Amino acid sequence: MRIKEVNLFTDQIEAMKEFYGTLLEFALLEESTSSVSFRVGDSILGLQEASGQEKPFYHVAFTIPTNKLAEAKKWIQARNISLLSKDDKDDFYFPYWDATAFYFYDPSGNLMEFIAHHSLENAVEDAFDSRQLLCISEIGLPVDDVPDTISKMKGQYHLEPFAGDGKQFAPIGDAEGMFIVIDKQMPWFPDGRMPCVFATEVKVETEQPGSLHLQDGLYSIVSI
């Protein structure tokens, strides 16, 4: 599965424009007073100003080349962005994924992740910068019922869990792109915050076109 576009909401639209457009040098696609979108490798990250007093936050991961984790960490830290740590570590190897990742916050408090999937042959020689971000590889979907969500995604898109117990946690898809389906009562790793449900729009590329709406319509997924 490939994630082609993710559209999220933020209560910090101007700060997010500065963070992604200026600090991280993402390629700007479109901008208005209330929205902005960036090209991230093969994907698009869209941000829309949230209405009212809502303070949405999400989990999003970007794939980086398998050999660039150390460089990517230095690149982020050189911009005075703090990495999240747990058990005295600020990067984490996941054996069942064969992947290494690190995490940080953006101005909206989104749990952002750079992940190197070592099963993918995507090593590069160039020095790391924002052009080495290959795609959006994960979008978090906190839900009321993980098994029910798995069933719906299997039925609509023929997608299977990549890992997890299938009860409280289920990454659905593959190393190229996945939905991180998590029970609302299970904290995010590594910061331990409890997830919340906020409006999320995702466009993906699968072998099965069609749309799917979850969590009373707050999650809109379209496969092209």
Coordinates of C-alpha atoms in Angstrom, one line a residue:
M1 CA 0.0 0.0 0.0
R2 CA 1.1 3.5 -0.7
I3 CA -0.1 6.6 1.1
K4 CA -0.5 9.3 -1.5
E5 CA -2.1 12.1 0.6
V6 CA -2.9 12.8 4.2
N7 CA -5.0 15.9 5.2
L8 CA -5.0 16.8 8.9
F9 CA -6.3 19.7 11.0
T10 CA -4.2 22.0 13.2
D11 CA -4.8 24.9 15.6
Q12 CA -1.4 26.3 14.8
I13 CA -1.6 26.8 11.0
E14 CA 1.0 29.7 10.8
A15 CA 3.4 27.9 13.1
M16 CA 3.0 24.7 11.0
K17 CA 3.7 26.6 7.8
E18 CA 6.9 27.9 9.3
F19 CA 7.9 24.6 10.8
Y20 CA 7.4 22.4 7.6
G21 CA 7.9 25.0 4.9
T22 CA 10.9 27.0 6.4
L23 CA 12.6 25.0 9.1
L24 CA 12.2 21.5 7.4
E25 CA 12.2 22.9 3.9
F26 CA 9.3 20.8 2.6
A27 CA 8.3 21.7 -1.0
L28 CA 5.3 24.0 -0.9
L29 CA 2.4 23.0 -3.1
E30 CA -0.5 25.3 -2.1
E31 CA -1.1 27.9 0.6
S32 CA -4.0 30.0 1.8
T33 CA -4.7 31.8 5.0
S34 CA -6.3 28.7 6.5
S35 CA -4.5 25.8 4.8
V36 CA -1.2 24.6 3.3
S37 CA 0.1 21.5 1.5
F38 CA 3.6 20.1 1.0
R39 CA 5.1 17.5 -1.3
V40 CA 6.9 14.9 0.7
G41 CA 8.5 12.5 -1.7
D42 CA 5.7 10.5 -3.3
S43 CA 3.1 11.8 -0.9
I44 CA 1.3 15.1 0.0
L45 CA 0.9 16.4 3.5
G46 CA -2.1 18.8 3.8
L47 CA -2.9 20.9 6.8
Q48 CA -6.2 22.7 7.4
E49 CA -7.0 25.2 10.2
A50 CA -9.2 23.6 12.9
S51 CA -12.4 25.3 13.9
G52 CA -13.3 26.4 17.3
Q53 CA -11.2 25.4 20.3
E54 CA -10.2 22.0 19.1
K55 CA -6.5 21.1 19.4
P56 CA -6.0 18.1 17.1
F57 CA -3.0 15.9 17.2
Y58 CA -2.0 12.9 15.1
H59 CA 0.7 10.4 14.5
V60 CA 2.5 10.5 11.1
A61 CA 5.6 8.8 9.9
F62 CA 7.9 9.5 7.0
T63 CA 10.1 6.9 5.3
I64 CA 13.8 7.8 5.0
P65 CA 16.5 5.8 3.2
T66 CA 17.6 2.7 5.0
N67 CA 21.1 4.0 5.5
K68 CA 20.3 7.6 6.6
L69 CA 19.0 7.3 10.1
A70 CA 22.0 8.7 11.8
E71 CA 22.3 11.6 9.3
A72 CA 18.6 12.3 9.7
K73 CA 18.8 12.5 13.4
K74 CA 21.7 15.0 13.2
W75 CA 19.7 17.0 10.6
I76 CA 16.7 17.3 12.8
Q77 CA 18.7 18.1 15.9
A78 CA 20.6 20.8 14.0
R79 CA 17.3 22.6 13.7
N80 CA 16.9 22.6 17.5
I81 CA 14.1 20.0 17.4
S82 CA 14.3 17.7 20.4
L83 CA 14.0 13.9 19.9
L84 CA 11.7 12.0 22.2
S85 CA 13.5 9.5 24.4
K86 CA 12.5 6.4 26.3
D87 CA 14.7 4.2 28.5
D88 CA 17.7 6.5 27.7
K89 CA 17.3 5.9 23.9
D90 CA 16.2 8.3 21.2
D91 CA 16.0 5.9 18.3
F92 CA 14.3 2.5 18.4
Y93 CA 14.8 -0.7 16.4
F94 CA 11.7 -2.8 15.9
P95 CA 12.8 -6.4 15.1
Y96 CA 9.4 -7.6 13.8
W97 CA 9.4 -4.7 11.3
D98 CA 13.1 -4.7 10.6
A99 CA 13.0 -0.9 11.0
T100 CA 14.6 1.8 13.0
A101 CA 12.8 5.1 13.9
F102 CA 13.0 8.3 15.9
Y103 CA 10.3 10.7 17.0
F104 CA 9.7 14.4 17.6
Y105 CA 6.9 16.9 18.0
D106 CA 5.8 19.6 15.6
P107 CA 4.1 22.8 16.8
S108 CA 0.7 21.1 16.9
G109 CA 2.0 18.4 19.2
N110 CA 1.7 15.8 16.5
L111 CA 3.8 12.7 17.1
M112 CA 6.1 12.7 14.1
E113 CA 8.4 9.9 13.1
F114 CA 11.2 9.3 10.7
I115 CA 11.5 5.6 10.0
A116 CA 14.1 3.5 8.0
H117 CA 12.6 0.2 6.8
H118 CA 15.7 -2.0 6.3
S119 CA 13.6 -4.5 4.2
L120 CA 13.3 -1.8 1.4
E121 CA 16.2 -1.3 -1.0
N122 CA 16.3 2.5 -0.9
A123 CA 19.8 3.4 0.2
V124 CA 21.2 6.6 -1.3
E125 CA 24.6 8.3 -1.4
D126 CA 23.5 12.0 -1.2
A127 CA 23.7 13.9 2.1
F128 CA 20.4 13.9 4.0
D129 CA 18.0 16.7 3.7
S130 CA 14.2 17.0 3.2
R131 CA 14.5 15.7 -0.4
Q132 CA 15.5 12.3 1.2
L133 CA 12.0 11.9 2.7
L134 CA 10.6 9.3 0.4
C135 CA 6.9 9.2 1.4
I136 CA 4.4 9.3 4.2
S137 CA 4.6 5.7 5.4
E138 CA 2.2 5.8 8.4
I139 CA -0.9 7.6 9.6
G140 CA -2.3 6.8 13.1
L141 CA -6.0 5.9 13.4
P142 CA -7.2 5.6 17.0
V143 CA -10.4 3.6 17.1
D144 CA -13.1 2.3 19.4
D145 CA -12.8 -1.3 18.1
V146 CA -9.5 -2.5 16.5
P147 CA -10.8 -6.0 15.4
D148 CA -13.8 -4.3 13.7
T149 CA -11.6 -1.9 11.9
I150 CA -9.3 -4.7 10.7
S151 CA -12.4 -6.5 9.3
K152 CA -13.6 -3.4 7.4
M153 CA -10.1 -2.8 5.9
K154 CA -9.8 -6.5 4.9
G155 CA -13.3 -6.3 3.3
Q156 CA -12.8 -3.1 1.5
Y157 CA -9.1 -3.1 0.5
H158 CA -7.9 -6.7 1.2
L159 CA -5.3 -5.3 3.6
E160 CA -3.9 -7.5 6.3
P161 CA -2.2 -6.5 9.7
F162 CA 1.5 -6.1 9.4
A163 CA 2.2 -6.8 13.1
G164 CA 0.5 -6.3 16.5
D165 CA -1.9 -8.3 18.5
G166 CA -5.0 -7.4 16.4
K167 CA -6.9 -6.5 19.6
Q168 CA -5.5 -3.2 20.7
F169 CA -2.8 -2.5 18.1
A170 CA -2.6 -3.4 14.4
P171 CA -0.4 -1.8 11.7
I172 CA -2.4 -2.6 8.6
G173 CA -0.6 -2.6 5.2
D174 CA 3.1 -3.2 4.5
A175 CA 6.6 -1.5 4.8
E176 CA 5.7 0.9 2.0
G177 CA 2.6 2.3 3.8
M178 CA 0.3 1.4 6.7
F179 CA -2.5 2.5 8.9
I180 CA -1.5 2.4 12.5
V181 CA -4.8 1.2 14.0
I182 CA -4.7 1.6 17.8
D183 CA -7.3 1.3 20.6
K184 CA -8.2 4.7 22.0
Q185 CA -7.3 3.4 25.4
M186 CA -3.8 2.3 24.5
P187 CA -1.0 5.0 24.8
W188 CA 1.2 6.0 21.9
F189 CA 4.8 4.9 21.8
P190 CA 7.2 6.3 22.9
D191 CA 5.6 9.4 24.6
G192 CA 2.8 7.6 26.4
R193 CA 0.1 10.0 25.5
M194 CA -3.4 8.7 25.1
P195 CA -4.7 8.9 21.5
C196 CA -7.7 11.0 20.5
V197 CA -9.9 10.9 17.4
F198 CA -9.7 13.8 15.1
A199 CA -10.9 14.3 11.5
T200 CA -8.5 12.6 9.1
E201 CA -8.6 12.3 5.3
V202 CA -6.3 9.8 3.6
K203 CA -5.8 8.9 -0.1
V204 CA -4.0 5.6 -0.7
E205 CA -3.0 3.4 -3.6
T206 CA -4.1 -0.2 -3.2
E207 CA -5.3 -2.9 -5.6
Q208 CA -8.9 -2.2 -4.6
P209 CA -10.3 1.2 -5.4
G210 CA -13.1 2.6 -3.2
S211 CA -13.8 4.6 -0.1
L212 CA -14.2 3.7 3.5
H213 CA -15.5 5.8 6.4
L214 CA -14.6 5.0 10.0
Q215 CA -15.3 6.4 13.5
D216 CA -18.7 7.9 12.7
G217 CA -17.3 9.4 9.5
L218 CA -14.3 11.3 11.1
Y219 CA -11.9 9.1 9.1
S220 CA -12.2 9.3 5.4
I221 CA -10.1 6.9 3.3
V222 CA -10.1 6.8 -0.5
S223 CA -8.2 4.3 -2.5
I224 CA -7.3 5.3 -6.0

